[in-house]
Coordinates of C-alpha atoms and ligand atoms in Angstrom, one line a residue:
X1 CA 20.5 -5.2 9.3
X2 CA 17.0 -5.8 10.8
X3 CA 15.4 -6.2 13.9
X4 CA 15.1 -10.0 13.7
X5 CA 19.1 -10.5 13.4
X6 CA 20.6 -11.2 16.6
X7 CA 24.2 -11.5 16.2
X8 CA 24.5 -13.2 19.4
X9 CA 24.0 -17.3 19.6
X10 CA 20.3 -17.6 21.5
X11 CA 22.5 -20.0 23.2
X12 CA 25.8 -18.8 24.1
X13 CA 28.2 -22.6 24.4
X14 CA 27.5 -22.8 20.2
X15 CA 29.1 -20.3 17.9
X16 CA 26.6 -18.3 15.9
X17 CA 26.2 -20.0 12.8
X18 CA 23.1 -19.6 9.5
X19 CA 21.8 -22.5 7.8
X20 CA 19.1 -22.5 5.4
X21 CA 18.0 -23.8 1.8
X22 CA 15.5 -23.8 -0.9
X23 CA 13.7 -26.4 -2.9
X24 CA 14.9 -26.6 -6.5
X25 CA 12.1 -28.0 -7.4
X26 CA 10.0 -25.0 -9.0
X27 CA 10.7 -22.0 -10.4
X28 CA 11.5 -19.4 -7.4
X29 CA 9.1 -16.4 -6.8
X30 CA 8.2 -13.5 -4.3
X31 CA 8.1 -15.2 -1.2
X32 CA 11.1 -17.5 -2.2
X33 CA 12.7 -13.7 -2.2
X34 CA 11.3 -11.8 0.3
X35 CA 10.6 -14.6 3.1
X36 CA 14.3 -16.4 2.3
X37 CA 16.5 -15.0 -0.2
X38 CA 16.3 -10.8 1.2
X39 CA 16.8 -12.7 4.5
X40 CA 19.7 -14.8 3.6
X41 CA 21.3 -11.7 2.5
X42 CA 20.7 -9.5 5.9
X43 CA 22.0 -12.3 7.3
X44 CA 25.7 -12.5 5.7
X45 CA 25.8 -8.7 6.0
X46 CA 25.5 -9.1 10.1
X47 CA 29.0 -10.9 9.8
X48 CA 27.7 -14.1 11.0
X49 CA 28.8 -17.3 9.2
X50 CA 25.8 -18.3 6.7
X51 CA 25.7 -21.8 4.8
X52 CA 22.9 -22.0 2.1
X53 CA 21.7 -24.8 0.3
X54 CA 20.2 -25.9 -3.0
X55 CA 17.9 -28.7 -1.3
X56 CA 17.9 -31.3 -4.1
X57 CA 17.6 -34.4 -1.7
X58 CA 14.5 -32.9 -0.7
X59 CA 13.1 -32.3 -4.5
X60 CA 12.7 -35.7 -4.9
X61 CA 10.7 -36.8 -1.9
X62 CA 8.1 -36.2 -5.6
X63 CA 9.1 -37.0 -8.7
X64 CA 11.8 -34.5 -10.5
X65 CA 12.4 -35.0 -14.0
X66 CA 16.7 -35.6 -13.8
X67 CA 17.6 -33.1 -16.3
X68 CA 15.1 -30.3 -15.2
X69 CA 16.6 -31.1 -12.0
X70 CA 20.0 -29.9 -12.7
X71 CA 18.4 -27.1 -14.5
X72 CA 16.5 -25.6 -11.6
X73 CA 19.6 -26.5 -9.0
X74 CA 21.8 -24.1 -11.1
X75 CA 18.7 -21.8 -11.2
X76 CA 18.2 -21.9 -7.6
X77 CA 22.1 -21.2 -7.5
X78 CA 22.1 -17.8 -9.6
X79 CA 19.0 -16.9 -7.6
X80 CA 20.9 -16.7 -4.7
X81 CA 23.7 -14.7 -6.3
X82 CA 21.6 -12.8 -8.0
X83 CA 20.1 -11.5 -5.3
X84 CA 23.3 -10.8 -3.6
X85 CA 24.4 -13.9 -1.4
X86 CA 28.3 -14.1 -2.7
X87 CA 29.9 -17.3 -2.3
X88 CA 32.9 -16.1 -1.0
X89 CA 31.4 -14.9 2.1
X90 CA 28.9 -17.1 2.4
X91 CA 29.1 -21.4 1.8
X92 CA 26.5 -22.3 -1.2
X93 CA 25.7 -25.9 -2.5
X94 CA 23.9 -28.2 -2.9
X95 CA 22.6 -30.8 -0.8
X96 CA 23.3 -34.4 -2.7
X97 CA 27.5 -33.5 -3.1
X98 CA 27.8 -33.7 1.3
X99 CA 26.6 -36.8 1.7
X100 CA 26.6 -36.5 5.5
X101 CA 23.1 -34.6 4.9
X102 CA 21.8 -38.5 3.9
X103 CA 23.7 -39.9 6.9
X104 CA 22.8 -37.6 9.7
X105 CA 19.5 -37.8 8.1
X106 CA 19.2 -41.7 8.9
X107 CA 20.4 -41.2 12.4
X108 CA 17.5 -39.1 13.1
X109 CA 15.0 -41.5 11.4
X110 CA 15.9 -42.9 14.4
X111 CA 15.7 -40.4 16.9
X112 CA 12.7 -38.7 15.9
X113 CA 9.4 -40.7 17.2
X114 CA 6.6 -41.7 14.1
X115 CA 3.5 -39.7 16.5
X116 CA 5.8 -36.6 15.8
X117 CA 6.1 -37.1 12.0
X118 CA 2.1 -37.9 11.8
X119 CA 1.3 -34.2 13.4
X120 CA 3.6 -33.0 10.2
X121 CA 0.8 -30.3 8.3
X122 CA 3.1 -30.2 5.6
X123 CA 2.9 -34.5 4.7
X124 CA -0.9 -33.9 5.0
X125 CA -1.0 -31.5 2.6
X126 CA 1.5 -32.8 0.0
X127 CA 0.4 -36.1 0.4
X128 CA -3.3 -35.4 0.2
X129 CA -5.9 -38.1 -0.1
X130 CA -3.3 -40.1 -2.1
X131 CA -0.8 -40.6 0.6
X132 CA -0.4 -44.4 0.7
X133 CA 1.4 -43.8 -2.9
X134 CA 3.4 -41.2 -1.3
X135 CA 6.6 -41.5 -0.7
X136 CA 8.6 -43.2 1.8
X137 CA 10.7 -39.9 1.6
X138 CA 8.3 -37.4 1.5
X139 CA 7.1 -38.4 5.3
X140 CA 10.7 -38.5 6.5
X141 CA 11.6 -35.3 4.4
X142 CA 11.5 -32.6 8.3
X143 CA 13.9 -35.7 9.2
X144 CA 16.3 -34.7 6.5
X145 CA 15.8 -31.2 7.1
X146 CA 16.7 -31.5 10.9
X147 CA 20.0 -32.8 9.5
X148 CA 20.5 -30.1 7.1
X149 CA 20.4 -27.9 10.2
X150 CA 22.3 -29.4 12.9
X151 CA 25.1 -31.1 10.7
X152 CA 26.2 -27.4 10.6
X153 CA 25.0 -27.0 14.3
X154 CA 23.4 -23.9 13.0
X155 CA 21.9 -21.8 15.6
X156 CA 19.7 -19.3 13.2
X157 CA 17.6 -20.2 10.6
X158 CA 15.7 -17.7 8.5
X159 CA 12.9 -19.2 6.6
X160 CA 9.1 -18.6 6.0
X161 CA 6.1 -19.0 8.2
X162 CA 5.5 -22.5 6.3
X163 CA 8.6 -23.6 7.6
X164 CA 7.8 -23.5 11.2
X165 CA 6.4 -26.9 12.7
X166 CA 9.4 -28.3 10.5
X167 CA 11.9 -25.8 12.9
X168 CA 9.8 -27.0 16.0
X169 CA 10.8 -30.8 14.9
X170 CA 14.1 -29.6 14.3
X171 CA 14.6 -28.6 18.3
X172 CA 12.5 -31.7 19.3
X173 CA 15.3 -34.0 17.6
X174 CA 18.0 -32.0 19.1
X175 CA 16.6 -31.9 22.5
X176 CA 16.3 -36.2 22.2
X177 CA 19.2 -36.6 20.8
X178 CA 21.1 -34.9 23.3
X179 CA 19.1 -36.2 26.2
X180 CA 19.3 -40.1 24.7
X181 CA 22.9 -40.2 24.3
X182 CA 23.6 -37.4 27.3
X183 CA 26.7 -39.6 29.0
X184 CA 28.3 -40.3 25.6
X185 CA 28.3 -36.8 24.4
X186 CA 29.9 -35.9 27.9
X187 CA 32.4 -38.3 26.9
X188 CA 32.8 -37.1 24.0
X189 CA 34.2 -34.2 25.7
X190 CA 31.1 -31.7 25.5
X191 CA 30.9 -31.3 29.0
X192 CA 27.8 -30.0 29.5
X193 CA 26.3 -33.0 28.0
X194 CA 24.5 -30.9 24.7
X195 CA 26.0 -31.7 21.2
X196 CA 23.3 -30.0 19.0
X197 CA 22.5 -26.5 19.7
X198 CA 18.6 -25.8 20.0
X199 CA 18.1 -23.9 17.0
X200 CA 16.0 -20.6 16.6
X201 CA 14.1 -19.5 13.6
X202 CA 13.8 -16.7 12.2
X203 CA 10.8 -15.5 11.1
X204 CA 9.6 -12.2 11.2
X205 CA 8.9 -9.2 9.6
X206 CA 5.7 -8.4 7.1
X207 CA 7.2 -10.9 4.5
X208 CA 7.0 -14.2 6.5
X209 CA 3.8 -15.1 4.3
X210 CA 3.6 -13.6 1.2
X211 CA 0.2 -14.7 0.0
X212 CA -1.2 -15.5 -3.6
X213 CA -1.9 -12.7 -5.9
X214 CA -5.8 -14.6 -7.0
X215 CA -6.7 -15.4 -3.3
X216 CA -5.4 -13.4 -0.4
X217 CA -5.9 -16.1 2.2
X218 CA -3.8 -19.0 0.0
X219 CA 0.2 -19.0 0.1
X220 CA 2.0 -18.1 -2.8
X221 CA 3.3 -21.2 -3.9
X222 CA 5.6 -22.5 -6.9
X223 CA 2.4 -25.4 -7.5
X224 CA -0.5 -22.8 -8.0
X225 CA -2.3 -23.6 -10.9
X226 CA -2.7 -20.4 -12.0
X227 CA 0.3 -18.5 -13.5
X228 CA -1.5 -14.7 -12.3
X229 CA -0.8 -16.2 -8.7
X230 CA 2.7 -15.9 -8.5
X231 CA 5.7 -13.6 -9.6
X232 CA 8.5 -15.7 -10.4
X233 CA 11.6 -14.2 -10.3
X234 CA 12.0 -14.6 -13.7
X235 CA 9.4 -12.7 -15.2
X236 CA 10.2 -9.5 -17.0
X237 CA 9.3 -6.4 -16.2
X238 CA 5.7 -6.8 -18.4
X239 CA 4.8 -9.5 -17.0
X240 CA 5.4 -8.8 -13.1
X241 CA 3.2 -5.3 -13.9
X242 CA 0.6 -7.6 -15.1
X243 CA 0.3 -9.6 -12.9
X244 CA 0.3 -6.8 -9.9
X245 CA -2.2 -4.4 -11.9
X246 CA -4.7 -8.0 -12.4
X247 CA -4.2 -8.9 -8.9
X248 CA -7.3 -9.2 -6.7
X249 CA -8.5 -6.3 -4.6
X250 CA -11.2 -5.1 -3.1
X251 CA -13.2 -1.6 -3.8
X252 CA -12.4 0.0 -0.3
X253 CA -9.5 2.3 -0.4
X254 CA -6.3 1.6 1.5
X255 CA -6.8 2.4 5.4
X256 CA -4.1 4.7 7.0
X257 CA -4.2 1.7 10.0
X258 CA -3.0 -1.2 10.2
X259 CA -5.9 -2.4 12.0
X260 CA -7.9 -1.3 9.1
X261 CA -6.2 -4.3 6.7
X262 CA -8.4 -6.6 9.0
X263 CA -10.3 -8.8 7.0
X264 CA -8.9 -7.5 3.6
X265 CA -6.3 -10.4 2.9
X266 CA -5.5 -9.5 -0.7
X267 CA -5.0 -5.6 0.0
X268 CA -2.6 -6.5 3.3
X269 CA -0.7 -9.0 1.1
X270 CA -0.3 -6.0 -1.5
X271 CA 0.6 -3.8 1.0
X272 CA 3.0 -6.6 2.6
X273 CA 4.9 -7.2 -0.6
X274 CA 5.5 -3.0 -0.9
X275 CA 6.5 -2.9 3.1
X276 CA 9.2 -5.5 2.5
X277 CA 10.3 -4.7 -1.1
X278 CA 10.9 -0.8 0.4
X279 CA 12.1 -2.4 3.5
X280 CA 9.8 -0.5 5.7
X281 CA 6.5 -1.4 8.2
X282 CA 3.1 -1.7 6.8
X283 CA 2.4 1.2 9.2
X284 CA 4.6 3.2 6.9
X285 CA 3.5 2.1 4.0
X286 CA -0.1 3.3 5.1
X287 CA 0.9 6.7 6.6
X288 CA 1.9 7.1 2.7
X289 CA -1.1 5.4 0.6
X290 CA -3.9 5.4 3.8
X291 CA -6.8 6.6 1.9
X292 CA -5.5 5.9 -1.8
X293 CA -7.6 3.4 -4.1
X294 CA -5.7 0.9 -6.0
X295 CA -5.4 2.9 -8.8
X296 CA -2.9 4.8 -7.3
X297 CA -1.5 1.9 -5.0
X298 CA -0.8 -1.1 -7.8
X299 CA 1.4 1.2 -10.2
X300 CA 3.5 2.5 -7.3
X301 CA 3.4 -1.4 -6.3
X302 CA 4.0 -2.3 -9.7
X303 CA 7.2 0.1 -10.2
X304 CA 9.0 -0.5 -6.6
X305 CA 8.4 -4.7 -7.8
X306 CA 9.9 -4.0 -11.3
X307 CA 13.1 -1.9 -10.4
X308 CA 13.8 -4.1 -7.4
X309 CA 13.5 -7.7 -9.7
X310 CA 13.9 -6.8 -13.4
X311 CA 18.0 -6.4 -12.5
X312 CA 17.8 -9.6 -10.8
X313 CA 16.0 -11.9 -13.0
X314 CA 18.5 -10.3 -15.6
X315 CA 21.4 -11.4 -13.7
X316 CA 19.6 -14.6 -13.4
X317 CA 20.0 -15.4 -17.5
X318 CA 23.3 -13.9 -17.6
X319 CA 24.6 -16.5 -15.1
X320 CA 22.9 -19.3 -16.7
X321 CA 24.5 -18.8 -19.7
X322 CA 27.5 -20.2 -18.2
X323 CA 26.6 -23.2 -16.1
X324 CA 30.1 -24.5 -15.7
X325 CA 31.0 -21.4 -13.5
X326 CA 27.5 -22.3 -11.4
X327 CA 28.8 -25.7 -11.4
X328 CA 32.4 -24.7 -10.4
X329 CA 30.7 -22.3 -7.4
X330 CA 28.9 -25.0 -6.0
X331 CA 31.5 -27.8 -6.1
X332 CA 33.7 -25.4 -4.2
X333 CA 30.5 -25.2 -1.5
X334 CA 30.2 -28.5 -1.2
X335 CA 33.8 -29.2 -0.4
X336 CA 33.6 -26.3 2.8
X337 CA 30.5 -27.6 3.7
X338 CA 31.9 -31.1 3.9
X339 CA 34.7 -30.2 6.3
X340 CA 32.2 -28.8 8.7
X341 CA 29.7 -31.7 8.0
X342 CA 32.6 -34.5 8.5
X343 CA 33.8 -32.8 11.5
X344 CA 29.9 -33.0 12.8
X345 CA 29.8 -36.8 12.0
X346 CA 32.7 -37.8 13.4
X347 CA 31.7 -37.5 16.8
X348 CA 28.4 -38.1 15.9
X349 CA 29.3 -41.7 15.1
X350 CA 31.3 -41.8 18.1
X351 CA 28.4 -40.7 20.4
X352 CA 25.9 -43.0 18.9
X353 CA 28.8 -46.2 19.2
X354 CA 29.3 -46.8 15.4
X355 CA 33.1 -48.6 14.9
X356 CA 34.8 -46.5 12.8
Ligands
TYM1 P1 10.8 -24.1 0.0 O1 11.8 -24.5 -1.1 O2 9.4 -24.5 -0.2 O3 10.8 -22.6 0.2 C1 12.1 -21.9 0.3 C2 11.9 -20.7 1.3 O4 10.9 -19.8 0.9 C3 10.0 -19.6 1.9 N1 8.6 -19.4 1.3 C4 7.9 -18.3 1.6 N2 8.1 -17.2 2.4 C5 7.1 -16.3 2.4 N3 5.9 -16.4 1.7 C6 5.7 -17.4 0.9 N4 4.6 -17.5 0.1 C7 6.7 -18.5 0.8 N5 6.8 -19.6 0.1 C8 8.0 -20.2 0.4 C9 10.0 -20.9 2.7 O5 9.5 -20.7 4.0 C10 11.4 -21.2 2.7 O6 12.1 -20.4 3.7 N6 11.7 -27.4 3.7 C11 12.2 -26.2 3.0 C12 13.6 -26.3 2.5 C13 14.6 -26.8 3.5 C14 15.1 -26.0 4.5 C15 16.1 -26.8 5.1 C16 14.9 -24.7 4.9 C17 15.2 -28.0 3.5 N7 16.1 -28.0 4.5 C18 16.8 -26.4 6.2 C19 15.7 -24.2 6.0 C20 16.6 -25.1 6.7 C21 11.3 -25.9 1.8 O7 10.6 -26.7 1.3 O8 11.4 -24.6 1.4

């Protein structure tokens, strides 16, 4: 367990309880794993209950092609039991099969205010200049994702640095929500007058940002155009010591200081990616290599990154060689996710004074 997971509720009235999820929209790479997926799996070790989710309502806020859709939602699926998340402790799914994610969803449409969604960084970035062709979904997409969270009432949510103004909405709704309908939650029998728990993120640690492997101030992202940026979690062993031994540096050797990584994006990113694949500080990671080139540091780089992903990525094929059992896994999730996600809307519709 790390120093980021609290076991306790940062609210005490809600029962501790994990929620996150991943786009299957892309093929999944080193910050997928080491700002989520490692994360997801600390978390189900500390005992806590964790729900995880393959995000496919979310995929299509921009065009998916159907049957590479599918394809990537089982591949997101053996990514996270590849890495170690097991369904029986934890719930997986995906989104689309508990429909209450698309209900909840519209109730907060109508919660959440259209000056919050315009200050969105994310919409202005996807979107780009383009962005009266984007879609309708794509602007209410931290909408949908406030639902993911609270229809579980989840009170922890590990995630990436990106993820954060979409966390801040997150609270924002629930704050509104409970303050609008205040008197009807109390009669609802929450007597304190809260329904939805404020929920804290988790983000911490030296993988929150894992940065591209070209340009050292650019995210690593599934959309880079250039394949040397990014270590899917599918590349084999070759191709991940390629891509580390080609990645961008600088001539300087490594500083035995932290402080000394200032200004060197690309050689804190590398030294990043060792701290969290060892599962140690950058500060140790420097007492080690401090005054090393990169021809010392990449190889040792290159080796910790193949023997902790070469098993995984071969887990990855083995399981998709049988997509009914995927399939089967995550029909299961969806119907325990479901119970808690009807139990949610049940007094949500109360509350908000829909006849049912
Ligand atoms: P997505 O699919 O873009 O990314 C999945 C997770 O990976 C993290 N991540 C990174 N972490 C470190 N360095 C990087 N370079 C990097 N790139 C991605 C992301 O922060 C994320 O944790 N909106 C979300 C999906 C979502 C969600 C949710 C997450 C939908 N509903 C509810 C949590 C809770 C997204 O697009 O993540």
């Amino acid at each position: 367990m790390t120093d980021a997971v609290q076991t306790h509720s940062p609210d005490a009235r809600f029962t501790p309880r994990v929620f996150s999820g991943i786009q299957p929209s892309g093929d999944l790479h080193l910050g997928n794993y080491l700002g989520a997926l490692k994360r997801f799996v600390e978390m189900q070790a500390s005992g806590i209950e964790t729900v995880y989710c393959m995000v496919d309502l979310h995929a299509i806020t921009v065009w998916q092609d159907p049957k590479t859709l599918r394809q990537k939602t089982r591949e997101v699926a053996a990514s996270y039991i590849a890495t170690g998340v097991d369904p029986k402790r934890s719930i997986i799914f995906n989104q689309s099969q508990v429909m209450q994610h698309a209900e909840l969803a519209w109730v907060f449409n109508c919660v959440a205010r259209i000056g919050w969604m315009n200050r969105m960084t994310q919409f202005k970035d996807k979107a780009g200049k383009n962005r009266e062709n984007a879609s309708l979904g794509l602007y209410a997409y931290p909408s949908l994702m406030a639902a993911d969270i609270l229809l579980y009432r989840g009170t922890h949510v590990p995630v990436g640095d990106d993820q954060k103004q979409h966390l801040e909405l997150t609270r924002d709704i629930a704050g509104k929500f409970n303050n609008d309908f205040k008197s009807e939650i109390v009669e609802e029998g929450f007597e304190d007058g809260d329904f939805f728990p404020i929920t804290e993120p988790l983000i911490s640690g030296p993988a929150m940002r894992i940065m591209s492997l070209r340009d050292g101030t650019k995210k690593m992202s599934k959309s880079d155009p250039s394949e040397m940026a990014c270590i899917a979690l599918m590349d084999d062993a070759d191709m991940i010591a390629k891509k580390l031994r080609k990645a961008k540096t600088d001539p300087e050797p490594l500083p035995s200081e932290v402080e000394g990584l200032e200004g060197r994006p690309e050689a804190r990113n590398l030294v990043e990616i060792y701290a969290a694949l060892s599962n140690q500080t950058s500060e140790q990671v420097l007492q080690e290599f401090g005054g090393q080139g990169f021809g010392v540091f990449k190889p040792a780089l290159a080796d910790l990154a193949v023997d902790h992903l070469a098993p995984i990525s071969a887990e990855i094929s083995r399981m998709l060689a049988e997509p009914d059992e995927i399939d089967s896994i995550l029909r299961d999730g969806a119907e325990r996710a479901g119970e808690i996600a009807e139990e949610t809307m049940k007094h949500v519709r109360q509350i908000v004074g829909f006849l049912s």
